[in-house]
């Protein structure tokens, strides 16, 4: 066989191998990675629906001790958590021992201490479910139900990087006021027959309180991460300027990812792929407000990007803010496991999983049908973006095998 013919045959073989990789990872079951990811997906499906009113029966540990032991460098909770429903139920029912203004930030929240000394963050309801937040994609108050839905999306995608969140109703007169600090009590007021509070934060105003329905307020409760895992804050490399007429570099420089790849901690380890996973996560929920992010301290770049503060999500179901996906379409790379999971959630599988995951929540329905449909529509957009990268960069440069699992200490 002549050299030219050999080159043609070799090129054909390489092309077939590349197409085979895409086929196997695009909903197929033939590769070892696909089979492994399919098993993980089936496990997720089996544990997705949570029982209402569940309690711990097989351990003398408190729900807070159980949840604290789950946390590791690369996960907030493991893939198998038979106690998840009991821990979430404890978050909805445990007695409030102390209530204070929230930690520093721009949005209204309260810091509660539940029975047993467990800290949680309470975010009050500000909008009805079908309220559409107009304007910039990061506009409006925090949405408490967005925190609940984002946590369950984290479960569905298999990231396991979001703190536990559940909806809860609290009676402000009987549960909060008797244990409130003077600082928090000073922000309570009445509007008609409704009890309200405005807390303390950068945008908190007496003229813009959150109000209960009478005395009972709906909100979300987020489990505080264990103090033995202190957090470190980072500026997001694809953060916005939040200044009219001033663009961030990534908004005009299509080669920006190459510069990011030269900066620690993105030049080695899993962090850049975490950022891309997070971009997909944020695009699905419509969160354009991740200007900073947290990891665990002194991690050398090995810690996961923790999916905290997801309340600026699910504001406008008609708006698909494509710029959120900039890390994905500028870097043109994604984890094989993420790609496989997304493919397994096609054909309205994502909205169906979200319905099932949130059905137990005390504040259900957590999302409107419009927001559920938006999840499926945005998933189609993510898959199309990855396929375009595969066409231009090739599957080997786009689909990255990275399954970094660090042991618990």
XYZ file of C-alpha atoms in Angstrom:
409
model
C 0.000 0.000 0.000
C 1.367 3.340 -1.003
C 2.187 5.940 1.637
C -0.589 8.237 0.466
C -3.160 5.437 0.752
C -1.883 4.560 4.226
C -2.307 8.159 5.341
C -5.885 8.205 4.008
C -6.706 4.930 5.797
C -5.152 6.178 9.037
C -7.129 9.410 8.874
C -10.308 7.440 8.259
C -9.623 5.224 11.280
C -8.992 8.241 13.501
C -12.194 9.864 12.270
C -14.193 6.715 13.007
C -12.678 6.489 16.481
C -13.610 10.094 17.175
C -17.157 9.577 15.935
C -17.420 6.422 18.022
C -16.397 8.347 21.145
C -19.033 10.988 20.516
C -21.656 8.325 19.801
C -20.885 6.358 22.924
C -20.912 9.469 25.078
C -23.973 10.967 23.399
C -26.558 8.743 25.024
C -24.919 5.428 24.136
C -23.977 2.713 26.600
C -20.975 1.088 24.938
C -17.999 2.728 26.640
C -16.800 2.026 30.155
C -17.316 5.708 31.036
C -20.882 5.603 29.735
C -21.705 2.392 31.596
C -20.269 3.794 34.804
C -22.153 7.059 34.403
C -25.371 5.206 33.551
C -25.087 3.216 36.788
C -24.579 6.460 38.721
C -27.602 7.977 36.955
C -29.828 5.028 37.836
C -28.668 5.275 41.448
C -29.552 8.973 41.464
C -32.991 8.243 40.018
C -33.667 5.584 42.641
C -32.890 7.957 45.507
C -34.400 11.111 44.051
C -37.841 10.952 45.650
C -37.643 11.731 49.354
C -40.110 10.620 51.994
C -42.008 13.239 53.945
C -41.575 13.220 57.717
C -38.589 10.851 57.655
C -36.554 10.430 60.844
C -33.262 8.808 61.770
C -33.889 5.392 63.287
C -30.624 3.470 62.924
C -28.166 5.813 64.625
C -27.728 7.700 67.877
C -26.182 10.594 65.986
C -28.100 13.810 65.426
C -29.085 14.772 61.864
C -26.463 17.534 62.049
C -23.688 15.060 62.946
C -24.721 12.788 60.087
C -24.649 15.637 57.568
C -21.325 16.962 58.886
C -19.682 13.578 58.294
C -20.773 13.637 54.664
C -18.610 16.650 53.771
C -15.329 16.063 51.960
C -12.983 18.019 49.687
C -14.979 17.095 46.581
C -18.523 16.670 47.887
C -20.996 18.120 50.366
C -22.888 14.829 50.499
C -22.131 11.382 49.025
C -23.936 9.741 46.122
C -25.768 7.381 48.478
C -27.538 9.206 51.303
C -30.387 7.139 52.782
C -30.532 9.681 55.620
C -31.083 12.672 53.309
C -34.844 12.810 53.827
C -34.432 12.679 57.624
C -31.856 15.496 57.636
C -34.052 17.694 55.431
C -37.056 16.942 57.622
C -35.070 17.994 60.695
C -34.326 21.295 58.957
C -38.055 21.882 58.509
C -39.105 20.955 62.033
C -36.278 21.505 64.543
C -36.968 24.166 67.169
C -35.342 27.563 66.603
C -33.083 28.389 69.559
C -31.753 31.728 68.343
C -32.466 34.182 65.539
C -30.179 36.972 64.376
C -29.604 39.196 61.382
C -27.870 37.460 58.492
C -24.162 37.450 57.837
C -22.777 40.181 55.613
C -24.138 40.389 52.092
C -26.421 42.351 49.808
C -29.695 40.457 50.337
C -32.088 39.945 53.250
C -31.579 36.802 55.298
C -31.638 35.674 58.914
C -29.154 33.478 60.729
C -30.951 30.881 62.825
C -29.606 28.376 65.318
C -31.691 25.210 65.504
C -32.052 22.782 68.375
C -28.718 21.041 68.871
C -26.713 24.136 67.948
C -26.962 23.813 64.159
C -26.658 27.101 62.238
C -28.837 27.638 59.176
C -29.541 30.545 56.831
C -33.186 31.515 56.407
C -34.164 33.385 53.231
C -37.732 34.737 53.246
C -40.243 34.578 50.440
C -40.322 37.835 48.474
C -42.266 36.873 45.329
C -45.164 34.644 44.348
C -44.123 31.609 42.299
C -45.355 33.022 38.992
C -43.818 36.478 39.436
C -41.476 37.306 36.549
C -38.392 39.364 37.403
C -37.814 41.808 34.544
C -34.638 43.673 33.659
C -31.056 42.449 33.963
C -30.627 38.700 34.520
C -29.325 39.409 38.034
C -32.143 41.834 38.957
C -34.575 41.576 41.844
C -34.623 40.172 45.360
C -33.362 36.722 46.253
C -35.827 33.935 45.456
C -36.067 31.455 48.330
C -37.573 28.732 46.146
C -34.601 29.084 43.792
C -32.325 27.920 46.614
C -34.483 24.823 47.081
C -34.632 24.020 43.367
C -30.901 24.637 42.855
C -30.013 22.175 45.618
C -32.092 19.477 43.958
C -30.600 20.259 40.543
C -27.197 19.703 42.155
C -28.438 16.244 43.205
C -29.835 15.520 39.744
C -26.624 16.518 37.940
C -24.536 14.457 40.350
C -22.289 17.375 41.299
C -23.019 17.138 45.052
C -21.447 20.562 45.674
C -24.429 22.505 47.061
C -25.288 22.738 50.761
C -28.560 21.127 51.792
C -31.641 23.339 51.380
C -35.319 22.832 52.161
C -38.396 25.023 52.300
C -39.847 25.869 55.699
C -42.741 27.808 57.213
C -41.949 29.691 60.423
C -44.270 31.515 62.772
C -42.579 34.837 63.375
C -44.525 35.526 66.589
C -44.034 32.164 68.322
C -40.817 30.788 66.781
C -38.638 33.775 65.897
C -39.439 36.798 68.065
C -39.026 35.027 71.445
C -35.441 34.041 70.535
C -34.484 37.000 68.334
C -31.522 39.242 69.113
C -32.151 42.920 69.749
C -30.583 43.711 66.391
C -33.062 41.527 64.529
C -36.029 42.553 66.688
C -35.363 46.173 65.841
C -36.228 45.461 62.207
C -39.699 43.978 62.765
C -42.783 45.964 61.791
C -46.402 45.474 60.789
C -47.999 46.067 57.408
C -51.708 45.687 57.921
C -52.178 42.327 59.623
C -48.879 40.946 58.343
C -45.711 40.710 60.403
C -42.616 41.839 58.488
C -38.882 42.326 58.992
C -36.154 43.959 56.946
C -33.009 42.700 58.656
C -29.574 44.097 58.027
C -27.736 43.915 54.713
C -26.362 46.198 52.010
C -29.722 46.548 50.220
C -31.971 46.058 53.264
C -34.430 48.929 53.711
C -37.249 49.546 56.175
C -39.364 50.499 53.173
C -38.790 47.069 51.561
C -39.412 44.438 54.236
C -40.263 40.779 53.723
C -43.740 40.077 55.039
C -45.409 36.960 56.359
C -48.934 35.860 55.571
C -50.233 37.036 58.914
C -47.636 35.603 61.274
C -46.461 32.643 59.153
C -43.594 33.234 56.748
C -42.468 30.936 53.963
C -38.762 30.698 53.262
C -35.790 28.454 52.589
C -33.401 26.998 55.135
C -29.794 26.277 54.109
C -27.650 24.030 56.283
C -24.455 25.762 57.419
C -21.323 23.871 56.412
C -19.279 22.452 59.327
C -16.830 24.879 60.930
C -14.029 22.345 60.430
C -14.323 23.155 56.705
C -13.607 26.917 56.574
C -14.344 28.622 53.283
C -12.138 30.694 51.026
C -13.661 33.264 48.695
C -12.469 33.741 45.106
C -13.307 36.251 42.434
C -14.985 34.422 39.562
C -12.813 34.697 36.425
C -15.986 35.196 34.356
C -17.574 37.689 36.756
C -19.475 40.723 35.493
C -18.482 44.344 36.138
C -22.036 45.404 37.109
C -21.213 48.772 35.565
C -23.199 50.131 32.674
C -21.052 50.497 29.572
C -18.036 48.681 31.091
C -17.373 45.152 29.880
C -15.292 42.505 31.589
C -12.469 41.088 29.475
C -14.281 37.802 28.822
C -17.176 39.732 27.258
C -15.053 40.963 24.341
C -12.019 38.632 24.227
C -12.957 35.257 22.747
C -9.497 33.885 23.592
C -9.919 34.800 27.260
C -9.951 31.169 28.386
C -6.346 30.741 27.244
C -5.334 33.486 29.671
C -7.348 31.866 32.484
C -5.591 28.542 31.893
C -2.276 30.198 32.782
C -3.516 31.493 36.165
C -3.597 29.427 39.364
C -5.689 27.566 40.414
C -6.981 27.124 36.851
C -3.643 26.067 35.388
C -3.788 22.632 37.074
C -6.209 20.430 38.966
C -10.004 20.311 38.713
C -10.916 23.961 39.309
C -11.396 25.061 35.689
C -13.641 22.087 34.972
C -15.564 22.962 38.138
C -16.062 26.484 36.784
C -17.413 25.024 33.540
C -19.721 22.652 35.422
C -20.936 25.652 37.402
C -21.560 27.642 34.221
C -23.817 24.831 32.979
C -25.560 24.681 36.354
C -26.059 28.458 36.417
C -27.319 28.588 32.841
C -29.935 25.949 33.568
C -31.255 27.885 36.578
C -30.796 31.338 35.023
C -28.226 32.565 37.573
C -26.106 35.384 36.118
C -24.939 36.647 39.513
C -21.999 34.396 40.437
C -19.389 37.154 40.695
C -17.481 35.265 43.427
C -17.382 31.663 44.555
C -16.163 29.677 47.559
C -13.927 26.665 47.987
C -12.479 25.134 51.117
C -9.401 26.863 52.528
C -5.812 25.719 51.925
C -6.918 23.295 49.267
C -4.127 23.880 46.784
C -6.763 24.116 44.059
C -8.072 20.601 44.735
C -11.272 21.562 46.549
C -14.531 21.723 44.684
C -16.185 24.979 43.731
C -19.019 25.068 46.270
C -22.425 26.008 44.856
C -23.475 28.580 47.456
C -25.989 31.427 47.111
C -28.187 30.371 44.204
C -31.145 32.621 45.030
C -30.755 34.952 42.031
C -32.119 32.134 39.870
C -35.459 31.215 38.290
C -36.393 34.863 37.865
C -37.576 34.923 34.250
C -38.431 31.611 32.558
C -38.480 33.250 29.114
C -34.910 34.552 29.380
C -32.026 32.254 28.398
C -28.938 34.313 29.224
C -26.343 32.676 26.979
C -23.443 34.712 28.383
C -23.625 32.552 31.519
C -22.209 29.738 29.377
C -19.078 31.727 28.435
C -16.680 29.405 30.334
C -18.078 26.480 28.340
C -18.088 27.961 24.849
C -14.810 29.873 25.282
C -12.862 26.961 26.775
C -14.718 24.333 24.713
C -14.200 21.589 27.270
C -16.406 19.690 29.683
C -16.143 16.638 31.916
C -17.143 13.350 30.311
C -19.298 12.585 33.361
C -21.135 15.896 33.027
C -21.705 15.366 29.312
C -23.062 11.871 29.921
C -25.368 13.029 32.701
C -26.763 15.856 30.567
C -27.491 13.451 27.729
C -29.319 11.108 30.072
C -31.577 14.004 31.098
C -32.747 14.865 27.575
C -36.327 14.678 26.320
C -37.887 16.379 29.346
C -36.030 14.099 31.710
C -34.617 17.100 33.574
C -37.981 18.664 34.375
C -39.379 15.265 35.335
C -36.489 14.676 37.719
C -36.967 18.127 39.245
C -40.672 17.488 39.821
C -39.875 14.220 41.571
C -37.015 15.646 43.644
C -39.006 18.592 44.981
C -42.359 16.873 45.505
C -41.600 16.234 49.201
C -40.751 19.842 50.000
C -43.108 21.619 52.423
C -43.328 24.572 50.024
C -44.117 22.474 46.918
C -44.713 23.153 44.123
C -41.249 24.718 44.196
C -41.203 25.754 40.509
C -43.911 26.729 38.038
C -44.459 24.804 34.837
C -42.856 27.672 32.914
C -39.627 27.328 34.893
C -39.646 23.539 34.509
C -40.029 23.930 30.746
C -37.166 26.437 30.782
C -34.886 23.803 32.343
C -35.527 21.424 29.450
C -35.123 24.154 26.850
C -31.846 25.382 28.320
C -30.524 21.840 28.494
C -30.984 21.594 24.725
C -28.891 24.744 24.400
C -26.094 23.342 26.566
C -25.954 20.115 24.567
C -25.871 22.056 21.294
C -22.982 24.173 22.597
C -20.938 21.101 23.503
C -21.652 19.459 20.141
C -20.464 22.602 18.378
C -17.236 22.420 20.384
C -16.827 18.776 19.418
C -17.221 19.687 15.759
C -14.615 22.465 15.922
C -12.144 21.137 18.526
C -12.668 17.375 18.250
C -13.993 15.027 20.954
C -10.614 14.367 22.573
C -10.049 18.081 23.211
C -13.643 18.733 24.310
C -14.644 15.751 26.445
C -12.270 15.539 29.398
C -11.982 12.494 31.631
C -11.675 13.900 35.153
C -13.071 11.912 38.056
C -11.053 13.298 40.908
C -12.311 11.779 44.158
C -10.296 12.739 47.192
C -10.703 10.600 50.336
C -12.313 11.997 53.445
C -9.791 13.048 56.071
